[in-house]
Amino acid sequence: MRDGEEMSLPAFARRILPPFAGLPLGPFLTLSLRSLARRRPQIFERLGEHRHARYLIDPTDLPFAFCVVPDGTSAVVRVVFRSAETPCDVAIRGPILVLLGVLEGTLDGDALFFHRAISVTGKTEAVVTLRNAIEDAELRPSDLLGLTGALGRFADAGILGGLDVARRVATTATPTRREVEI
Amino acid sequence: MTAQQRMELVCPAGTPATLRAAVTAGADAVYCGFSDDTNARNFPGLNFSPREMAEGIRFAHGHGSKVLVAINTFARAGDTDPWRRAADTAVACDADAVIAADIAVLDHMAQNHPKTRLHLSVQAAAATPEAIGFYLEAFAVRRVVLPRVLSVQEIKALNSAIAVETEAFVFGGLCVMMEGRCHLSSYATGRSPNLNGVCSPPEAVSYDESGQATTARLAGFTIDRYDPGSPAGYPTLCKGRFTAGGKIGYLFEDPVSLNAGTMIVALKEAGITALKIEGRQRGKGYVSEVVRAFRRAVDAAELGRDSVEIEGILAALSEGGRQTTGAYRKTWR
């Protein structure tokens, strides 16, 4: 298995991305999650009491992170900066392309965790519950964007294809640990 | 009973999506359970509501697969109704069989749902003709899931002495060799797989970063410590690393997984009817890959060809990345 470091965004991509670039994502993702909860409430029901937990999703190769409370139609996503201490129940850290891979099911979250490509601290129960809910959700980008039909399929193909290309570019651009050691 | 028919591949599903993945990947049967204490994999966010179970069974039947519902924990004294209800619900959902270990559940099924197949769970740890004969006579069980303590030769001898189908685990995590009787998790957390359906409940698990190492704890007890970059594991007491006698090591059990993929032909010759893959906590990717690999291996074995080499394919999916044929091949004997 390739480790998470190998799938980090290349340094140039990180440099051109200012911290405030993530700010518009907060309201957008909040609306997306709430819309998803209206269309597929069973995903959030699977979270049980942990739908009220504060999940810090911290892409280690981006200058900002996300604080997510996945409370169905009251869900909230906030963009937070590492300079500020963000209270949370659980923190999940890893390269953004790896985290997105787990979200859309391309990558096995268990294997990534056990191989240390992602790290988890805080309430393990909340993480296990989230992982199981995501596993069952079979989320596609169109689900989060609220798109259906041909438009949804087009969005899925474009975004998933783009992510696949990005992972290959990141893997090529980042020297592996082995290469660095040699 | 000596099996002559085609062996059945029985695969795990922790969620409806995984059930569909297992069926699509070639499972003859899928086993799964309800989201409560009646199920030995009672982890948060996992398992099936009654509605999801009915839908999953419809999907499986539509694709020619069966669904076996695991109601395989031991009922609480004085509070057996949840177990009876789970059995009734499984039957109402059109389950092909109920997997149970508790005598109360077995009796309820035998008395009230005699037309539904009854499989004796591995949790019952029935490994002798006498024990199996009792369950057959008392509850008319149709299949026994064998505990992972027998060699292939012992399975063959057992099958020649009983008149019931047997099912053997071929892949996945290994527990210490005390099926249905492990209370290690209870000592640390107050909850066990046999009574509450959960070993090392996640609310008692923590991973703490300190300095360069990650420490995995269960209810405050340090189970293992991992250096940066080294593979981590889920902290169960049986696979913890402890200091004893001045040495650090795995006192109970090494973190290795069962892979009897090379022994499918031998298991068939020993009279096994069904092969079981462990892993209801694992995700769709894992289930799909393992089921596909075993589908090819079982089909090859049924056609009399050499078993497909699946050890290499599945090594990356095994806990700790290491595999064993477990008790099936006891070379030291």
XYZ file of C-alpha atoms in Angstrom:
515
model
C 0.000 0.000 0.000
C 1.190 3.511 -0.767
C 1.336 5.585 2.352
C -0.425 8.887 2.780
C 2.722 10.937 2.429
C 3.046 9.702 -1.129
C -0.389 11.049 -1.934
C 0.084 14.531 -0.502
C -0.472 17.494 -2.735
C 2.747 18.640 -4.422
C 4.500 21.526 -2.686
C 3.713 24.014 -5.468
C -0.003 23.317 -5.105
C 0.187 23.981 -1.384
C 2.090 27.236 -1.897
C -0.436 28.729 -4.311
C -3.374 27.951 -2.021
C -3.834 30.702 0.589
C -5.556 29.832 3.892
C -8.593 32.025 3.197
C -9.250 30.110 -0.043
C -11.161 27.562 1.996
C -13.577 30.020 3.598
C -16.355 29.763 0.970
C -16.310 26.009 1.381
C -17.905 26.210 4.839
C -21.338 27.510 3.790
C -21.251 25.473 0.577
C -20.559 22.190 2.376
C -23.106 23.027 5.081
C -25.813 23.419 2.454
C -24.644 20.265 0.660
C -24.774 18.156 3.806
C -28.207 19.466 4.783
C -29.507 18.789 1.308
C -28.059 15.268 1.446
C -29.770 14.714 4.810
C -33.123 15.639 3.296
C -32.638 13.238 0.392
C -30.973 10.356 2.270
C -31.768 10.655 5.985
C -30.780 7.031 6.647
C -27.084 7.962 6.281
C -27.348 10.255 9.275
C -29.584 7.885 11.229
C -26.717 5.379 11.118
C -24.592 7.918 13.031
C -26.931 7.704 16.024
C -25.857 9.964 18.889
C -22.616 10.765 17.086
C -24.422 13.004 14.627
C -23.931 15.668 17.315
C -20.174 15.041 17.590
C -17.669 17.619 16.350
C -15.398 15.998 13.770
C -12.227 17.874 12.873
C -11.329 16.783 9.340
C -7.789 18.023 8.906
C -6.233 17.697 5.447
C -2.571 17.911 6.385
C -1.537 19.294 3.003
C -4.022 22.168 2.999
C -3.683 25.374 5.021
C -7.124 24.935 6.573
C -9.294 22.212 8.115
C -12.997 21.497 8.527
C -15.028 21.200 11.687
C -18.082 19.088 10.856
C -21.160 18.428 12.969
C -23.096 15.937 10.787
C -26.438 16.565 12.438
C -28.669 15.772 9.465
C -30.656 18.772 8.277
C -28.973 20.870 11.010
C -25.458 19.846 9.899
C -22.740 22.492 10.060
C -19.386 22.638 8.338
C -16.920 25.346 9.385
C -13.552 26.061 7.870
C -10.975 26.473 10.623
C -7.322 27.446 10.671
C -4.580 25.535 12.393
C -3.378 28.637 14.171
C -6.594 28.578 16.201
C -7.270 25.818 18.696
C -10.478 24.157 17.523
C -12.351 22.150 20.155
C -13.494 18.824 18.737
C -14.540 15.329 19.808
C -12.422 13.599 17.237
C -9.742 14.619 14.759
C -9.027 12.794 11.506
C -5.841 13.838 9.754
C -4.363 12.922 6.395
C -3.661 14.253 2.901
C -6.743 15.707 1.210
C -6.678 13.232 -1.682
C -6.575 10.333 0.772
C -9.452 11.737 2.837
C -11.531 12.270 -0.310
C -10.708 8.697 -1.390
C -12.092 7.388 1.881
C -15.206 9.548 1.512
C -16.039 8.265 -1.959
C -14.980 4.694 -1.207
C -11.968 4.371 -3.507
C -9.650 3.847 -0.551
C -10.063 1.525 2.438
C -10.118 3.684 5.567
C -9.206 0.760 7.841
C -6.119 -0.136 5.836
C -5.071 3.530 5.631
C -5.392 3.908 9.375
C -3.565 0.702 10.210
C -0.789 1.675 7.789
C -0.688 5.146 9.390
C -1.600 7.035 6.225
C -4.316 8.757 8.231
C -4.378 9.394 11.951
C -7.269 9.533 14.370
C -7.408 10.998 17.857
C -10.315 11.534 20.233
C -13.496 9.484 20.534
C -12.821 6.256 18.661
C -16.497 5.317 18.851
C -17.445 8.429 16.872
C -14.864 7.610 14.197
C -15.969 3.981 13.915
C -19.581 5.097 13.567
C -18.716 7.682 10.911
C -16.646 5.132 9.025
C -19.505 2.627 9.029
C -22.016 5.263 7.927
C -19.772 6.376 5.059
C -19.124 2.758 4.062
C -22.822 2.151 3.675
C -23.619 5.492 2.072
C -21.786 4.798 -1.203
C -21.497 8.530 -1.706
C -20.827 9.977 -5.126
C -19.896 13.610 -5.779
C -23.362 14.091 -7.299
C -24.913 13.162 -3.935
C -23.133 16.041 -2.238
C -23.854 18.401 -5.114
C -27.532 17.415 -5.259
C -27.303 16.538 -8.949
C -29.262 13.728 -10.584
C -29.646 12.164 -14.027
C -27.185 12.862 -16.803
C -25.837 15.922 -15.022
C -25.084 13.823 -11.940
C -23.345 11.154 -13.978
C -21.332 13.827 -15.780
C -20.299 15.378 -12.443
C -19.334 11.991 -10.998
C -17.256 11.057 -14.022
C -15.539 14.448 -14.121
C -14.813 14.766 -10.402
C -13.812 11.153 -9.803
C -11.685 11.178 -12.945
C -10.091 14.424 -11.793
C -9.361 12.983 -8.368
C -7.804 9.925 -9.932
C -5.536 12.083 -12.075
C -4.677 14.249 -9.056
C -3.700 11.172 -7.046
C -1.450 9.948 -9.823
C 0.161 13.386 -10.198
C 0.645 13.652 -6.426
C 2.125 10.177 -6.258
C 4.521 10.981 -9.105
C 5.467 14.415 -7.809
C 6.115 13.337 -4.219
C 9.284 11.327 -3.669
C 8.548 8.146 -1.811
C 10.036 7.621 1.602
C 12.186 4.906 0.111
C 13.532 7.266 -2.539
C 14.326 9.860 0.091
C 16.153 7.304 2.212
C 18.215 6.146 -0.763
C -21.895 -35.956 7.109
C -19.675 -36.171 4.053
C -20.363 -33.323 1.655
C -20.583 -34.208 -2.027
C -22.451 -31.187 -3.312
C -20.848 -27.938 -4.403
C -19.391 -26.100 -1.423
C -21.151 -22.902 -0.399
C -19.189 -19.665 0.016
C -20.559 -17.767 3.020
C -19.510 -14.113 3.183
C -19.797 -11.308 5.735
C -21.825 -8.097 5.524
C -21.878 -5.348 8.127
C -24.017 -2.967 6.103
C -26.544 -3.187 3.265
C -23.954 -1.808 0.852
C -21.511 -4.538 1.841
C -24.217 -7.177 1.427
C -24.756 -6.004 -2.137
C -20.993 -5.986 -2.720
C -20.638 -9.557 -1.395
C -23.514 -10.834 -3.527
C -22.172 -9.088 -6.606
C -18.705 -10.520 -5.972
C -20.049 -14.075 -5.994
C -21.162 -15.012 -2.481
C -23.458 -18.035 -2.344
C -24.682 -16.795 1.018
C -24.215 -13.676 3.119
C -24.391 -13.575 6.893
C -25.333 -10.440 8.780
C -27.181 -9.288 11.889
C -29.411 -6.681 13.447
C -28.178 -3.463 15.080
C -28.495 -4.637 18.676
C -27.119 -6.894 21.388
C -28.349 -10.040 19.628
C -25.541 -9.831 17.135
C -21.920 -10.689 17.896
C -20.701 -7.722 15.835
C -22.651 -5.021 17.619
C -20.526 -2.030 16.673
C -21.905 1.494 16.315
C -23.053 2.385 12.828
C -22.870 -1.233 11.739
C -25.567 -3.799 10.946
C -29.144 -3.817 9.746
C -32.493 -2.422 10.763
C -35.422 -4.822 10.108
C -36.304 -2.828 6.990
C -32.733 -2.966 5.711
C -32.627 -6.689 6.422
C -35.789 -7.337 4.416
C -34.450 -5.236 1.527
C -31.070 -6.967 1.675
C -32.661 -10.397 1.617
C -34.804 -9.403 -1.365
C -31.680 -8.196 -3.164
C -29.767 -11.383 -2.369
C -32.606 -13.661 -3.417
C -32.982 -11.681 -6.612
C -29.363 -12.514 -7.393
C -29.547 -16.175 -6.399
C -27.824 -15.770 -3.017
C -29.005 -16.669 0.456
C -28.946 -14.596 3.647
C -28.150 -16.146 7.013
C -29.058 -13.951 9.969
C -26.706 -14.139 12.945
C -28.520 -13.948 16.286
C -25.487 -15.365 17.927
C -24.909 -13.703 21.274
C -26.114 -15.234 24.520
C -29.425 -13.871 25.788
C -29.427 -11.918 29.046
C -30.948 -13.797 31.943
C -34.377 -12.350 32.621
C -34.389 -10.375 29.388
C -34.601 -12.848 26.533
C -37.338 -11.051 24.575
C -34.952 -9.068 22.321
C -33.469 -12.373 21.140
C -36.886 -13.927 20.480
C -37.994 -10.803 18.621
C -34.827 -10.814 16.517
C -35.474 -14.440 15.545
C -39.105 -13.672 14.654
C -38.028 -10.635 12.627
C -35.397 -12.628 10.735
C -38.042 -15.181 9.761
C -40.478 -12.428 8.783
C -37.749 -10.931 6.580
C -37.538 -14.302 4.770
C -34.065 -15.226 6.036
C -32.745 -18.487 4.649
C -31.349 -19.480 8.029
C -30.774 -18.190 11.536
C -27.361 -18.658 13.112
C -27.617 -19.062 16.875
C -25.667 -20.380 19.845
C -27.897 -19.731 22.836
C -30.123 -22.650 23.787
C -33.033 -20.252 24.397
C -32.749 -18.867 20.861
C -32.311 -22.326 19.353
C -35.344 -23.570 21.254
C -37.432 -20.575 20.207
C -36.562 -21.208 16.576
C -37.168 -24.944 16.797
C -40.541 -24.465 18.501
C -41.864 -21.520 16.544
C -40.114 -21.543 13.187
C -39.312 -25.165 12.371
C -39.329 -24.495 8.624
C -36.458 -22.018 8.828
C -33.011 -23.555 8.720
C -31.114 -23.345 11.967
C -27.328 -23.109 11.962
C -25.333 -23.609 15.123
C -23.011 -20.635 15.593
C -19.294 -21.027 16.180
C -20.037 -19.354 19.515
C -21.506 -22.661 20.694
C -18.050 -24.241 20.307
C -19.523 -27.628 19.356
C -16.598 -29.743 18.230
C -17.484 -33.298 19.240
C -20.033 -35.795 17.881
C -21.736 -35.791 21.267
C -22.162 -32.014 21.433
C -23.300 -31.773 17.831
C -25.600 -34.771 18.308
C -27.272 -32.959 21.184
C -27.967 -29.824 19.125
C -29.215 -31.964 16.233
C -31.553 -33.985 18.392
C -32.805 -31.143 20.568
C -33.177 -28.360 17.979
C -32.809 -30.034 14.570
C -29.903 -27.798 13.565
C -29.078 -28.232 9.891
C -25.514 -26.947 9.979
C -22.752 -26.500 12.541
C -20.144 -23.762 12.208
C -17.021 -25.436 13.502
C -14.759 -23.768 16.056
C -11.322 -22.907 14.726
C -9.553 -25.478 16.848
C -9.703 -28.578 14.653
C -7.211 -29.956 12.162
C -8.445 -31.129 8.768
C -7.989 -34.726 9.881
C -10.086 -34.063 12.974
C -12.785 -32.425 10.844
C -12.860 -35.465 8.565
C -13.240 -37.801 11.521
C -15.931 -35.573 13.015
C -17.891 -35.388 9.758
C -17.885 -39.164 9.439
C -19.518 -39.380 12.866
C -22.302 -36.796 12.498
C -25.373 -36.361 10.304
C -25.348 -32.602 9.843
C -23.649 -30.108 7.515
C -20.497 -28.384 8.715
C -19.132 -24.944 7.906
C -15.495 -23.927 8.351
C -13.844 -20.520 8.521
C -11.311 -20.029 5.738
C -10.301 -16.379 5.960
C -10.170 -13.468 8.379
C -9.332 -12.555 11.934
C -8.576 -15.242 14.462
C -9.699 -15.152 18.063
C -7.992 -17.052 20.820
C -9.049 -20.676 20.613
C -11.976 -20.461 22.987
C -14.954 -19.813 20.749
C -17.851 -18.431 22.715
C -15.974 -18.415 25.967
C -13.707 -15.411 25.730
C -14.180 -12.858 28.476
C -10.960 -10.896 28.067
C -12.790 -7.836 26.785
C -15.138 -7.975 29.794
C -12.263 -7.774 32.240
C -11.140 -4.468 30.778
C -14.369 -2.878 29.578
C -17.295 -4.692 31.145
C -18.531 -5.732 27.694
C -17.796 -8.921 25.759
C -18.541 -10.353 22.313
C -20.574 -13.211 23.723
C -22.949 -11.167 25.841
C -22.943 -7.722 24.274
C -21.769 -8.504 20.786
C -18.731 -6.322 21.012
C -15.087 -7.083 21.699
C -13.031 -4.019 22.629
C -15.982 -1.629 22.321
C -14.835 1.517 20.530
C -15.952 3.819 23.344
C -13.189 2.185 25.438
C -10.546 2.503 22.721
C -8.140 5.403 22.382
C -5.115 6.149 20.270
C -2.832 8.629 21.976
C 0.009 10.410 20.235
C 2.909 11.007 22.594
C 6.266 12.060 21.327
C 7.056 9.891 18.357
C 4.897 6.917 19.303
C 1.197 6.136 19.102
C -0.203 4.255 22.062
C -3.335 2.137 21.648
C -5.298 1.780 24.873
C -8.367 -0.169 25.931
C -10.204 1.256 28.938
C -6.972 2.922 29.968
C -4.836 -0.208 29.650
C -1.971 0.094 27.213
C -2.390 -2.678 24.644
C 0.374 -1.781 22.216
C 2.656 1.064 21.185
C 3.621 1.801 17.599
C 6.630 3.646 16.265
C 6.068 6.153 13.459
C 5.474 4.377 10.179
C 4.958 0.940 11.696
C 1.549 -0.690 11.133
C -0.991 -0.159 13.907
C -3.813 -2.431 15.005
C -7.154 -2.327 16.780
C -6.457 -2.894 20.477
C -7.851 -6.241 21.590
C -6.407 -7.791 24.722
C -5.761 -11.116 23.001
C -3.439 -9.461 20.489
C -1.797 -6.996 22.855
C 1.935 -6.739 23.385
C 2.912 -7.008 27.019
C 5.982 -7.322 29.196
C 6.291 -10.599 31.087
C 9.315 -12.405 32.393
C 11.483 -9.503 31.286
C 10.458 -9.902 27.648
C 8.089 -7.922 25.451
C 5.833 -9.985 23.225
C 2.368 -11.098 22.218
C 1.381 -13.122 25.260
C -1.889 -14.549 24.001
C -1.797 -14.520 20.233
C 0.212 -13.057 17.374
C -1.704 -10.555 15.220
C -2.043 -12.880 12.239
C -5.059 -13.731 10.108
C -6.436 -17.056 8.989
C -6.070 -17.898 5.322
C -7.003 -21.460 4.438
C -7.249 -20.670 0.736
C -4.763 -23.417 -0.076
C -6.757 -25.984 1.880
C -10.116 -25.750 0.118
C -9.736 -29.116 -1.591
C -8.666 -30.726 1.682
C -11.635 -29.202 3.487
C -14.004 -30.493 0.818
C -12.494 -33.946 1.115
C -12.953 -33.675 4.871
C -16.686 -33.256 4.290
C -17.101 -29.508 4.773
C -20.313 -28.127 3.225
C -19.654 -24.400 3.461
C -16.646 -22.090 3.677
C -16.946 -18.955 5.754
C -15.131 -15.656 5.419
C -14.835 -13.590 8.600
C -15.080 -9.788 8.650
C -18.447 -8.170 9.217
C -16.617 -5.097 10.474
C -14.664 -4.734 7.269
C -15.620 -2.481 4.389
C -16.934 -3.062 0.890
C -13.505 -3.003 -0.703
C -12.208 -5.739 1.586
C -15.299 -7.906 1.223
C -15.395 -7.560 -2.569
C -11.746 -8.445 -2.988
C -11.757 -11.405 -0.608
C -15.024 -12.822 -1.944
C -13.847 -12.547 -5.557
C -10.583 -14.323 -4.707
C -12.327 -17.127 -2.838
C -15.006 -17.433 -5.520
C -12.248 -18.221 -8.040
C -10.524 -20.586 -5.624
C -13.696 -22.499 -4.733
C -14.767 -22.772 -8.372
C -11.316 -24.096 -9.283
C -11.458 -26.623 -6.458
C -14.928 -27.767 -7.509
C -13.653 -28.372 -11.040
C -10.863 -30.492 -9.657
C -8.166 -28.001 -10.517
C -5.393 -26.904 -8.221
C -6.430 -24.246 -5.771
C -5.885 -20.749 -7.074
C -2.920 -19.119 -5.374
C -4.658 -16.531 -3.244
C -2.259 -16.077 -0.390
C -0.298 -13.358 -2.134
C -3.399 -11.567 -3.382
C -4.903 -11.262 0.057
C -1.834 -10.707 2.230
C -2.272 -6.926 2.192
C -5.810 -7.287 3.533
C -4.850 -9.415 6.516
C -4.492 -8.054 10.007
C -0.818 -7.448 10.637
C -0.154 -8.446 7.017
C 0.620 -11.993 8.208
C -1.336 -15.161 7.571
C -1.676 -18.649 8.969
C -3.590 -21.828 8.188
C -4.380 -21.915 11.904
C -5.335 -25.250 13.430
C -6.234 -26.821 10.072
C -2.618 -27.764 9.447
C -1.054 -28.870 12.696
C 2.375 -29.860 11.495
C 3.631 -30.257 15.030
C 1.421 -33.285 15.412
